[in-house]
């Protein structure tokens, strides 16, 4: 019975490289020289100027295609919701950076405005990110500690401790932005190609756990400084459990109620999103309620609840970065630049895939570099994106960066006009809102069973990236994860899964014989497949696998046969063998038993001319008793190189040696 499906028959003549070259003449192409490439690069015309403008200002591209009827309402609701959360997170994350709460509002405003014009992601909510805040806080507390004098830095004279810390934070942010801008100008955004979805998933999941742990002190109402560096999460949890008896019950109850209600309403939004005109802005509602209840019942004094407190009033004049601070913090600023970009690009990549548009790594580096440099000039600290805030901007209906700029306008209004209304807001509410919006990222743990079942290598990459980022910090964790991912690529090419193919019964398809039970293997034929390029690093592995697959070493068999042929010729010359219809027959045994050891081993690994032997020896028949040659049970070996993309010189020499 013929299997169902289409049948294709391909018939063409067989060619070698030489015979194909004889029949088909190649064209000698004139390739461009370096001078021509430089000339093309520096030549400017109308089209190139237009493309450059679209590349440097992505806003031009998506604004002209903006659908007002379908997108504007969602962007407005998203901007309002995200703006209020940006205010709340800015207040909370500025505390992680060891700065007064109000300066987090600057970080939520200035970088977002610049990113609106330069960014390529339509869903990123640009502003403070807790891990970057902790990294900034580590530099701030090192140069301006809580107890003891500040570092001996010119420019600190006459400034209060808070002003010194703001200057340190803005200077670190400036050099971080400079690193990002330089990398963007050097077009090194290609590094994002090495951030696979598996690596991004493990990295962002670890970042979500870091954020969760960083918010525990607010949710539980505990008082301890933020910790940064390797094993920071362990030390933080140690402090939390050591101080667990000091938990503020009012903060804990408020956080639980907030998280439960927000989760329930978000579930309703997801389940009935097709029927709701816009998602219910539950974060905004709960923030308003929490502020009102805290003010009405005086949570700060009656229950000793820590509230946001005094807010900044308006904006301050620009400030130049301190050169000495830049010298002291440049080493810390570089990993901050990498982490900030990696986090932002990772999150942007997730939403670009979900909503089917492209993002440009080089342009993102430029956008964040300029955003951080500009923001640092106005006393903001390191900006990237917050996972939870971006999730809010997308889940509440945001379609473009119109939502981002509207959220910045909300921050502006709070900063200059109504900031005092947030002063009674408990900080535990901020922590609860941050934690509850990490659900999507934390649910990435569900990918592990799928990865284990379908791709163990990706599973290892995910786990290594997650654990390294969790325990070593995001900067070192990202480097370890990237190294693990590159190592898996090397392992896949250096140690590929070679296989022997067999015919699947009833078809003309050949697959790995280990994967199917109903197979047919032609007698005397082996089909060997290697699924990767063959080069200097894996040629020995390939050769060993091939020998293992065929069941014998071709070189050893060749040497044994050549040695046997030399002995047969000598025995024929001495009259010890005679040729009969049944093959070779021993006429009389050799007297010298040491004769075998006297045969020269030289040249046994090369084909030898034995035209003097009157017959062709059949190695599978019975040979004279004193001649032993390993049996070879195959007559044809087929090498399936359909997946081999290239071979280098070492591979060619190695293949010639496998005869």
XYZ file of C-alpha atoms in Angstrom:
659
model
C 0.000 0.000 0.000
C 1.411 3.382 -0.997
C 1.497 6.036 1.747
C -0.721 9.050 1.332
C 0.832 12.334 0.282
C 2.592 13.903 -2.649
C 5.398 12.139 -4.486
C 8.371 13.887 -6.038
C 10.869 12.334 -8.407
C 14.094 14.244 -9.002
C 16.347 13.075 -11.831
C 19.569 14.861 -12.757
C 23.060 13.873 -13.879
C 25.787 13.385 -11.297
C 28.641 15.879 -11.236
C 31.961 16.218 -9.577
C 33.337 19.684 -8.949
C 35.698 19.329 -11.923
C 33.088 18.025 -14.347
C 30.614 20.720 -13.326
C 33.259 23.435 -13.796
C 34.016 22.088 -17.311
C 30.397 22.378 -18.415
C 29.429 25.593 -16.639
C 31.748 28.571 -16.732
C 31.818 30.842 -13.707
C 31.758 34.640 -13.873
C 34.660 36.453 -12.267
C 33.021 39.145 -10.168
C 34.726 42.424 -9.380
C 34.396 42.813 -5.632
C 34.379 46.190 -3.927
C 37.579 47.339 -2.314
C 37.857 49.058 1.059
C 38.056 52.414 -0.733
C 34.717 51.807 -2.429
C 33.111 50.780 0.848
C 34.382 53.938 2.550
C 33.190 56.052 -0.358
C 29.721 54.518 -0.184
C 29.619 54.956 3.588
C 30.437 58.669 3.496
C 28.350 59.466 0.415
C 25.074 61.205 1.222
C 21.985 61.477 -0.949
C 18.293 62.110 -0.425
C 17.320 58.521 0.249
C 20.179 57.980 2.633
C 19.380 61.170 4.551
C 15.742 60.071 4.790
C 16.698 56.621 6.052
C 19.107 58.136 8.566
C 16.389 60.439 9.884
C 13.942 57.540 10.214
C 16.595 55.487 11.959
C 17.635 58.184 14.443
C 14.048 59.356 15.041
C 11.816 56.264 15.002
C 8.907 58.434 16.102
C 8.596 59.618 12.483
C 7.888 56.084 11.306
C 5.163 55.057 13.735
C 3.501 58.452 14.219
C 2.492 58.714 10.554
C 0.755 55.326 10.871
C -0.919 56.147 14.184
C -4.543 54.933 14.305
C -6.326 57.552 16.399
C -9.691 55.792 16.594
C -8.334 52.430 17.701
C -5.235 53.370 19.701
C -5.750 56.769 21.328
C -8.201 55.716 24.069
C -6.036 52.777 25.050
C -2.921 54.962 25.125
C -4.682 57.530 27.324
C -5.885 54.945 29.847
C -2.491 53.234 29.759
C -0.646 56.540 30.167
C -2.694 57.511 33.215
C -2.360 54.088 34.833
C 1.337 53.764 34.043
C 1.994 57.361 35.059
C 0.647 56.878 38.547
C 2.545 53.601 38.940
C 5.662 55.352 37.600
C 5.208 57.955 40.327
C 4.848 55.277 42.959
C 7.787 53.226 41.711
C 9.935 56.304 41.309
C 9.337 57.074 44.966
C 10.082 53.518 46.039
C 13.125 52.935 43.839
C 14.750 56.233 44.810
C 14.859 54.837 48.336
C 16.769 51.830 47.001
C 19.259 54.290 45.526
C 19.650 55.907 48.984
C 18.188 59.170 47.693
C 15.275 61.347 48.839
C 11.980 59.946 47.428
C 11.173 62.897 45.191
C 14.182 62.389 42.933
C 12.630 59.217 41.590
C 10.057 61.469 39.897
C 12.849 63.093 37.890
C 13.922 59.634 36.692
C 10.327 58.895 35.653
C 10.093 62.113 33.606
C 13.256 63.216 31.774
C 14.436 59.862 30.318
C 10.877 59.002 29.228
C 10.592 62.226 27.228
C 13.843 61.554 25.352
C 12.963 57.907 24.736
C 9.657 58.998 23.199
C 11.624 60.485 20.288
C 14.550 58.051 20.028
C 13.287 54.649 21.204
C 12.163 51.829 18.919
C 9.999 49.922 21.420
C 6.340 50.937 21.571
C 5.654 49.421 24.981
C 8.656 50.094 27.220
C 7.930 52.253 30.233
C 11.213 54.080 30.782
C 12.211 55.064 34.281
C 13.727 53.682 37.460
C 14.612 49.994 37.680
C 15.146 48.486 41.147
C 18.363 46.584 40.405
C 19.957 49.634 38.819
C 18.720 51.650 41.787
C 20.463 49.236 44.132
C 23.652 49.459 42.050
C 23.500 53.252 42.145
C 22.811 53.058 45.868
C 25.949 50.966 46.383
C 28.093 53.703 44.813
C 26.210 56.434 46.681
C 26.652 54.798 50.089
C 30.314 54.030 49.323
C 31.158 57.649 48.551
C 28.656 59.225 50.960
C 28.082 56.688 53.764
C 25.293 56.896 56.338
C 27.757 57.174 59.187
C 31.106 58.877 58.890
C 32.537 61.471 56.530
C 32.050 61.472 52.790
C 34.873 60.713 50.376
C 37.391 63.475 49.773
C 35.964 64.752 46.501
C 36.217 68.265 45.138
C 32.749 69.703 44.722
C 31.267 68.309 47.943
C 32.153 71.453 49.876
C 29.125 73.279 51.215
C 26.650 70.562 50.213
C 24.416 68.651 52.568
C 24.587 64.843 52.685
C 21.441 64.567 50.529
C 22.854 66.984 47.950
C 26.144 65.062 47.878
C 24.271 61.823 47.270
C 22.210 63.357 44.496
C 25.411 64.629 42.851
C 27.004 61.161 43.075
C 23.908 59.471 41.643
C 23.610 61.903 38.741
C 27.345 61.665 37.940
C 27.230 57.851 37.908
C 24.171 58.006 35.667
C 25.940 60.415 33.314
C 28.918 58.100 32.769
C 26.555 55.116 32.448
C 24.693 56.958 29.686
C 28.000 57.879 28.056
C 28.977 54.206 27.904
C 25.636 53.339 26.306
C 25.925 56.187 23.805
C 29.457 55.164 22.812
C 28.376 51.542 22.328
C 25.482 52.731 20.195
C 27.722 54.911 18.033
C 30.144 52.009 17.615
C 27.215 49.877 16.431
C 27.779 47.155 19.011
C 24.078 46.554 19.404
C 24.734 43.277 17.586
C 25.464 41.779 20.999
C 21.715 41.461 21.456
C 21.771 38.709 18.817
C 23.394 36.534 21.460
C 20.519 37.130 23.865
C 18.356 34.159 22.962
C 14.775 33.857 24.167
C 15.887 31.200 26.639
C 18.595 33.419 28.090
C 16.232 36.403 28.215
C 13.606 34.311 29.987
C 16.009 33.074 32.650
C 17.531 36.540 33.086
C 14.212 38.377 33.436
C 12.869 35.733 35.802
C 15.884 36.205 38.060
C 15.411 39.975 37.823
C 11.782 39.531 38.879
C 12.887 37.521 41.930
C 15.399 40.256 42.809
C 12.642 42.849 42.619
C 10.328 40.699 44.717
C 12.919 40.311 47.463
C 13.832 44.009 47.330
C 10.210 44.927 48.051
C 9.844 42.671 51.094
C 11.152 45.311 53.480
C 8.414 47.703 52.377
C 5.671 45.072 52.461
C 6.694 43.899 55.940
C 7.524 47.369 57.222
C 11.125 46.499 58.076
C 13.982 48.972 58.258
C 17.326 47.921 56.767
C 19.541 49.310 53.959
C 19.493 47.883 50.449
C 22.199 45.340 49.618
C 23.973 44.912 46.283
C 26.529 42.517 44.837
C 27.016 38.730 44.779
C 24.744 36.821 47.178
C 22.839 40.038 47.900
C 19.558 38.151 47.699
C 20.784 35.678 50.345
C 21.904 38.433 52.693
C 18.644 40.315 52.181
C 16.552 37.250 52.986
C 18.729 36.588 56.019
C 17.989 40.068 57.354
C 14.289 39.702 56.557
C 13.990 36.429 58.485
C 16.089 37.768 61.334
C 13.794 40.791 61.675
C 10.558 38.991 60.839
C 9.301 39.451 64.413
C 9.463 43.221 63.875
C 6.932 43.063 61.025
C 4.457 45.934 61.035
C 1.060 44.220 60.992
C -0.644 47.235 59.435
C 1.832 47.254 56.521
C 1.497 43.503 56.050
C -2.311 43.522 56.086
C -2.442 46.512 53.734
C -0.067 44.784 51.296
C -1.999 41.505 51.342
C -5.307 43.265 50.734
C -3.831 45.342 47.900
C -2.207 42.325 46.210
C -5.326 40.146 46.538
C -7.669 42.781 45.088
C -5.297 43.716 42.257
C -4.781 40.056 41.301
C -8.532 39.395 41.287
C -9.326 42.433 39.150
C -6.456 41.649 36.765
C -7.860 38.143 36.344
C -11.239 39.693 35.540
C -9.570 42.016 33.024
C -7.912 39.044 31.302
C -11.039 36.900 31.272
C -13.407 39.594 30.007
C -11.009 41.703 27.946
C -13.119 41.160 24.826
C -16.178 42.630 26.580
C -14.549 45.467 28.524
C -13.982 48.673 26.502
C -10.835 49.349 28.575
C -9.216 47.338 31.384
C -10.181 48.363 34.901
C -7.312 50.596 36.171
C -7.133 48.807 39.493
C -3.677 50.164 40.425
C -4.951 53.725 40.205
C -8.070 52.903 42.190
C -6.179 51.137 44.968
C -3.617 53.926 45.220
C -6.333 56.556 45.636
C -8.123 54.432 48.230
C -4.898 53.693 50.117
C -3.972 57.378 50.232
C -7.428 58.340 51.505
C -7.569 55.616 54.158
C -4.026 56.331 55.340
C -4.768 60.035 55.652
C -8.176 59.541 57.308
C -6.953 57.080 59.954
C -3.517 58.641 60.339
C -1.621 55.405 59.658
C 1.744 57.087 60.170
C 1.180 57.928 63.840
C -1.430 55.369 64.937
C 0.185 52.279 63.403
C 3.767 53.487 62.893
C 3.436 52.974 59.119
C 6.213 54.447 56.977
C 4.698 56.773 54.363
C 6.141 58.521 51.329
C 6.565 61.765 53.244
C 7.586 65.166 51.919
C 7.696 65.384 48.150
C 9.874 67.532 45.880
C 8.262 70.738 44.715
C 9.028 71.524 41.073
C 12.300 71.023 39.198
C 15.804 72.171 39.998
C 18.334 73.788 37.671
C 20.642 71.535 35.613
C 23.891 70.348 37.173
C 27.176 69.243 35.599
C 28.601 65.813 36.501
C 31.479 65.681 38.954
C 34.666 64.471 37.257
C 36.124 62.971 40.414
C 32.953 60.982 41.022
C 33.148 59.761 37.415
C 36.716 58.543 38.007
C 35.670 56.800 41.226
C 32.581 55.126 39.738
C 33.498 54.333 36.100
C 34.160 50.684 36.952
C 30.671 50.295 38.460
C 29.031 52.359 35.717
C 29.986 50.007 32.878
C 28.120 46.918 34.183
C 25.240 49.258 35.016
C 25.154 50.319 31.361
C 25.138 46.679 30.221
C 22.495 45.586 32.751
C 20.270 48.581 32.045
C 20.383 47.959 28.315
C 20.062 44.174 28.649
C 16.993 44.442 30.873
C 15.329 47.019 28.638
C 16.089 45.153 25.438
C 15.015 41.831 26.948
C 11.634 43.214 27.950
C 11.263 45.126 24.674
C 12.042 41.951 22.739
C 9.257 40.073 24.543
C 6.626 42.662 23.621
C 7.929 43.233 20.096
C 7.458 39.527 19.385
C 4.027 39.568 20.983
C 2.834 42.569 18.942
C 4.795 41.816 15.752
C 7.166 44.725 15.238
C 10.943 45.072 15.187
C 13.337 46.818 17.537
C 16.869 47.996 16.788
C 19.571 47.206 19.346
C 21.922 50.000 18.224
C 19.144 52.586 18.287
C 18.069 51.387 21.738
C 21.622 51.953 22.987
C 21.574 55.465 21.555
C 18.137 56.153 23.013
C 19.052 55.039 26.523
C 22.450 56.687 26.341
C 20.978 60.091 25.469
C 18.103 59.580 27.940
C 20.448 58.898 30.844
C 22.844 61.714 29.936
C 19.981 64.192 29.622
C 18.274 62.932 32.793
C 21.508 63.044 34.787
C 21.865 66.716 33.902
C 18.567 67.277 35.757
C 19.475 65.150 38.823
C 17.769 61.917 37.848
C 19.459 58.585 38.454
C 19.947 55.494 36.262
C 16.957 54.727 34.029
C 16.020 51.569 32.201
C 12.616 49.936 32.434
C 10.709 48.197 35.182
C 9.230 44.849 34.267
C 6.025 45.435 36.199
C 5.532 48.992 34.919
C 5.985 47.929 31.319
C 3.526 45.094 31.918
C 0.995 47.661 33.166
C 1.552 49.900 30.142
C 0.925 46.987 27.795
C -1.892 45.277 29.704
C -3.937 48.450 30.168
C -4.168 48.992 26.421
C -1.006 50.905 25.522
C -0.164 50.678 21.825
C 2.621 53.240 21.339
C 4.952 55.570 23.223
C 2.082 58.063 23.360
C 1.242 56.178 26.556
C 4.839 56.683 27.688
C 4.810 60.420 27.173
C 1.377 60.700 28.850
C 2.755 58.835 31.860
C 5.616 61.365 31.931
C 3.018 64.157 31.894
C 1.330 62.528 34.884
C 4.687 62.590 36.674
C 5.065 66.242 35.703
C 1.680 67.109 37.206
C 2.515 65.290 40.420
C 5.920 66.949 40.637
C 4.778 70.529 40.166
C 1.225 70.505 41.535
C -0.302 67.578 43.414
C 2.664 65.736 44.866
C 1.577 66.613 48.395
C -1.487 64.372 47.971
C 0.788 61.316 47.892
C 2.591 62.150 51.104
C 0.324 59.923 53.297
C 0.656 56.928 50.936
C 2.160 53.911 52.780
C 5.320 52.598 51.213
C 3.953 49.084 51.647
C 1.367 49.922 48.959
C 4.199 50.725 46.569
C 5.850 47.388 47.289
C 2.589 45.485 46.903
C 1.851 47.031 43.499
C 5.371 46.249 42.318
C 5.168 42.613 43.440
C 1.734 41.899 42.015
C 2.774 43.065 38.571
C 5.647 40.587 38.498
C 3.231 37.705 37.960
C 3.865 37.422 34.216
C 7.635 37.307 34.587
C 7.564 34.888 37.511
C 5.270 32.572 35.561
C 8.151 31.976 33.143
C 9.096 29.109 35.458
C 6.427 27.162 33.588
C 8.764 27.015 30.574
C 11.126 24.611 32.351
C 9.186 21.342 31.798
C 8.804 22.176 28.107
C 12.515 22.941 27.759
C 13.498 19.773 29.634
C 11.343 17.667 27.356
C 12.294 19.266 24.035
C 15.761 20.800 24.375
C 18.022 19.934 27.305
C 20.678 22.386 26.131
C 18.278 25.326 26.310
C 17.125 24.041 29.688
C 20.703 24.198 30.968
C 21.109 27.723 29.557
C 17.912 28.860 31.318
C 18.865 27.356 34.663
C 22.484 28.580 34.574
C 21.415 32.106 33.608
C 18.719 32.179 36.273
C 20.917 30.869 39.103
C 23.897 33.033 38.160
C 21.740 36.163 37.901
C 19.982 35.277 41.146
C 23.050 34.699 43.297
C 25.826 36.669 41.578
C 23.764 39.722 40.642
C 22.395 40.719 37.280
C 25.664 42.075 35.903
C 27.759 38.969 36.570
C 24.751 36.719 35.976
C 24.249 38.110 32.503
C 27.914 37.492 31.678
C 27.742 33.931 33.007
C 24.518 33.243 31.111
C 25.977 34.612 27.898
C 29.077 32.496 28.400
C 26.947 29.414 29.032
C 24.930 30.103 25.892
C 28.046 30.482 23.739
C 29.429 27.310 25.306
C 26.308 25.417 24.261
C 26.803 26.668 20.699
C 30.391 25.422 20.771
C 29.291 22.077 22.208
C 26.590 21.653 19.565
C 29.104 22.163 16.764
C 32.086 20.459 18.378
C 30.100 17.461 19.632
C 27.176 17.106 17.211
C 24.649 14.295 17.468
C 25.853 12.035 14.671
C 23.574 9.186 13.669
C 23.153 6.158 11.448
C 20.136 6.490 9.179
C 17.683 3.735 8.280
C 14.734 3.573 5.927
C 11.334 4.049 7.580
C 9.313 1.049 6.428
C 6.762 1.914 3.759
C 8.413 5.229 2.812
C 11.511 6.471 1.029
C 12.483 8.589 4.048
C 15.624 7.907 6.078
C 15.825 8.892 9.760
C 17.915 8.046 12.815
C 17.475 4.341 13.363
C 17.344 4.804 17.148
C 14.164 6.868 16.937
C 11.919 4.389 15.100
C 11.011 0.741 15.541
C 9.714 -0.050 12.043
C 12.885 0.378 9.975
C 14.760 -1.314 7.162
C 18.565 -1.287 6.812
C 20.002 -2.536 3.515
C 22.647 -5.230 3.990
C 26.194 -4.016 3.627
C 25.255 -0.324 3.496
C 25.734 2.275 6.228
C 24.328 5.806 5.962
C 26.074 8.186 8.354
C 24.826 11.720 9.036
C 26.605 14.609 10.726
C 24.353 17.620 11.475
C 26.908 20.422 11.748
C 29.842 22.031 9.956
C 33.054 19.995 9.983
C 36.122 21.957 11.027
C 39.327 21.688 13.016
C 37.569 21.464 16.388
C 35.284 18.524 15.598
C 37.059 16.539 12.872
C 38.547 14.105 15.412
C 35.145 13.689 17.059
C 33.553 13.093 13.654
C 36.205 10.536 12.738
C 35.773 8.640 16.020
C 31.987 8.595 15.625
C 32.310 7.332 12.060
C 34.628 4.504 13.121
C 32.242 3.652 15.943
C 29.276 3.645 13.544
C 30.815 1.322 10.941
C 32.245 -0.987 13.598
C 35.883 -1.009 12.476
C 38.835 1.283 11.909
C 39.483 1.699 8.167
C 43.157 2.459 8.726
C 43.703 -0.649 10.840
C 41.893 -2.821 8.286
C 43.962 -1.294 5.471
C 47.197 -2.024 7.305
C 46.109 -5.594 8.075
C 45.117 -6.234 4.454
C 48.330 -4.750 3.053
C 50.350 -6.815 5.475
C 48.379 -9.940 4.515
C 48.852 -9.215 0.800
C 52.602 -8.868 1.251
C 52.648 -12.181 3.043
C 50.460 -13.871 0.379
C 52.761 -12.634 -2.412
C 55.813 -13.884 -0.565
C 54.203 -17.272 0.101
C 53.224 -17.573 -3.576
C 56.780 -16.814 -4.617
C 58.101 -19.436 -2.181
C 55.599 -22.032 -3.358
C 53.873 -22.210 0.003
C 50.474 -21.265 -1.512
C 48.677 -22.387 -4.606
C 45.697 -20.865 -6.375
C 42.636 -23.092 -6.744
C 38.986 -22.633 -7.709
C 38.142 -22.268 -4.049
C 40.728 -19.567 -3.485
C 44.110 -19.819 -1.847
C 45.303 -23.185 -0.535
C 48.333 -23.835 1.639
C 50.697 -26.251 -0.115
C 53.224 -26.540 2.696
C 53.557 -24.538 5.910
C 56.321 -22.032 6.291
C 59.322 -23.246 8.256
C 60.279 -19.782 9.577
C 57.595 -18.849 12.119
C 59.211 -15.486 12.768
C 58.560 -14.439 9.189
C 55.494 -12.425 10.139
C 57.556 -10.148 12.329
C 60.070 -9.553 9.559
C 57.520 -7.936 7.245
C 58.215 -4.207 7.027
C 55.466 -1.970 8.508
C 56.482 0.917 6.271
C 53.842 1.977 3.728
C 51.081 -0.234 5.106
C 48.795 2.787 5.444
C 49.011 3.537 1.707
C 47.537 1.632 -1.282
C 50.143 -0.807 -2.685
C 50.461 -2.240 -6.198
C 49.996 -6.019 -5.990
C 49.592 -6.745 -9.662
C 51.856 -9.764 -9.205
C 49.159 -11.658 -7.329
C 47.243 -13.773 -9.869
C 43.848 -13.447 -8.145
C 41.822 -10.799 -6.317
C 41.631 -11.804 -2.700
C 38.124 -12.133 -1.284
C 38.556 -11.048 2.290
C 35.205 -12.510 3.365
C 36.185 -16.084 2.366
C 38.338 -18.433 4.376
C 41.978 -17.297 4.352
C 45.044 -19.393 5.065
C 45.324 -20.319 8.728
C 48.360 -18.165 9.377
C 46.771 -15.030 7.863
C 44.287 -12.999 9.952
C 42.361 -9.940 8.684
C 39.430 -8.272 10.549
C 36.134 -8.897 8.727
C 34.305 -5.976 7.102
C 30.568 -6.520 6.834
C 29.752 -3.464 4.703
C 30.511 -2.737 1.077
C 29.184 0.853 0.840
C 29.330 3.845 3.170
C 27.112 6.857 2.441
C 28.004 10.136 4.155
C 24.971 12.419 4.474
C 26.406 15.943 4.450
C 23.097 17.729 3.782
C 23.442 19.624 7.079
C 27.161 20.411 6.646
C 27.430 24.092 5.792
C 31.230 24.276 5.412
C 34.492 22.356 5.753
C 37.881 23.846 6.521
C 41.349 22.584 5.520
C 41.672 20.465 8.673
C 38.356 18.802 7.873
C 39.433 18.045 4.297
C 42.677 16.463 5.487
C 40.804 14.523 8.149
C 38.288 13.210 5.648
C 41.092 12.060 3.349
C 42.545 10.109 6.263
C 39.214 8.285 6.749
C 39.476 5.876 3.815
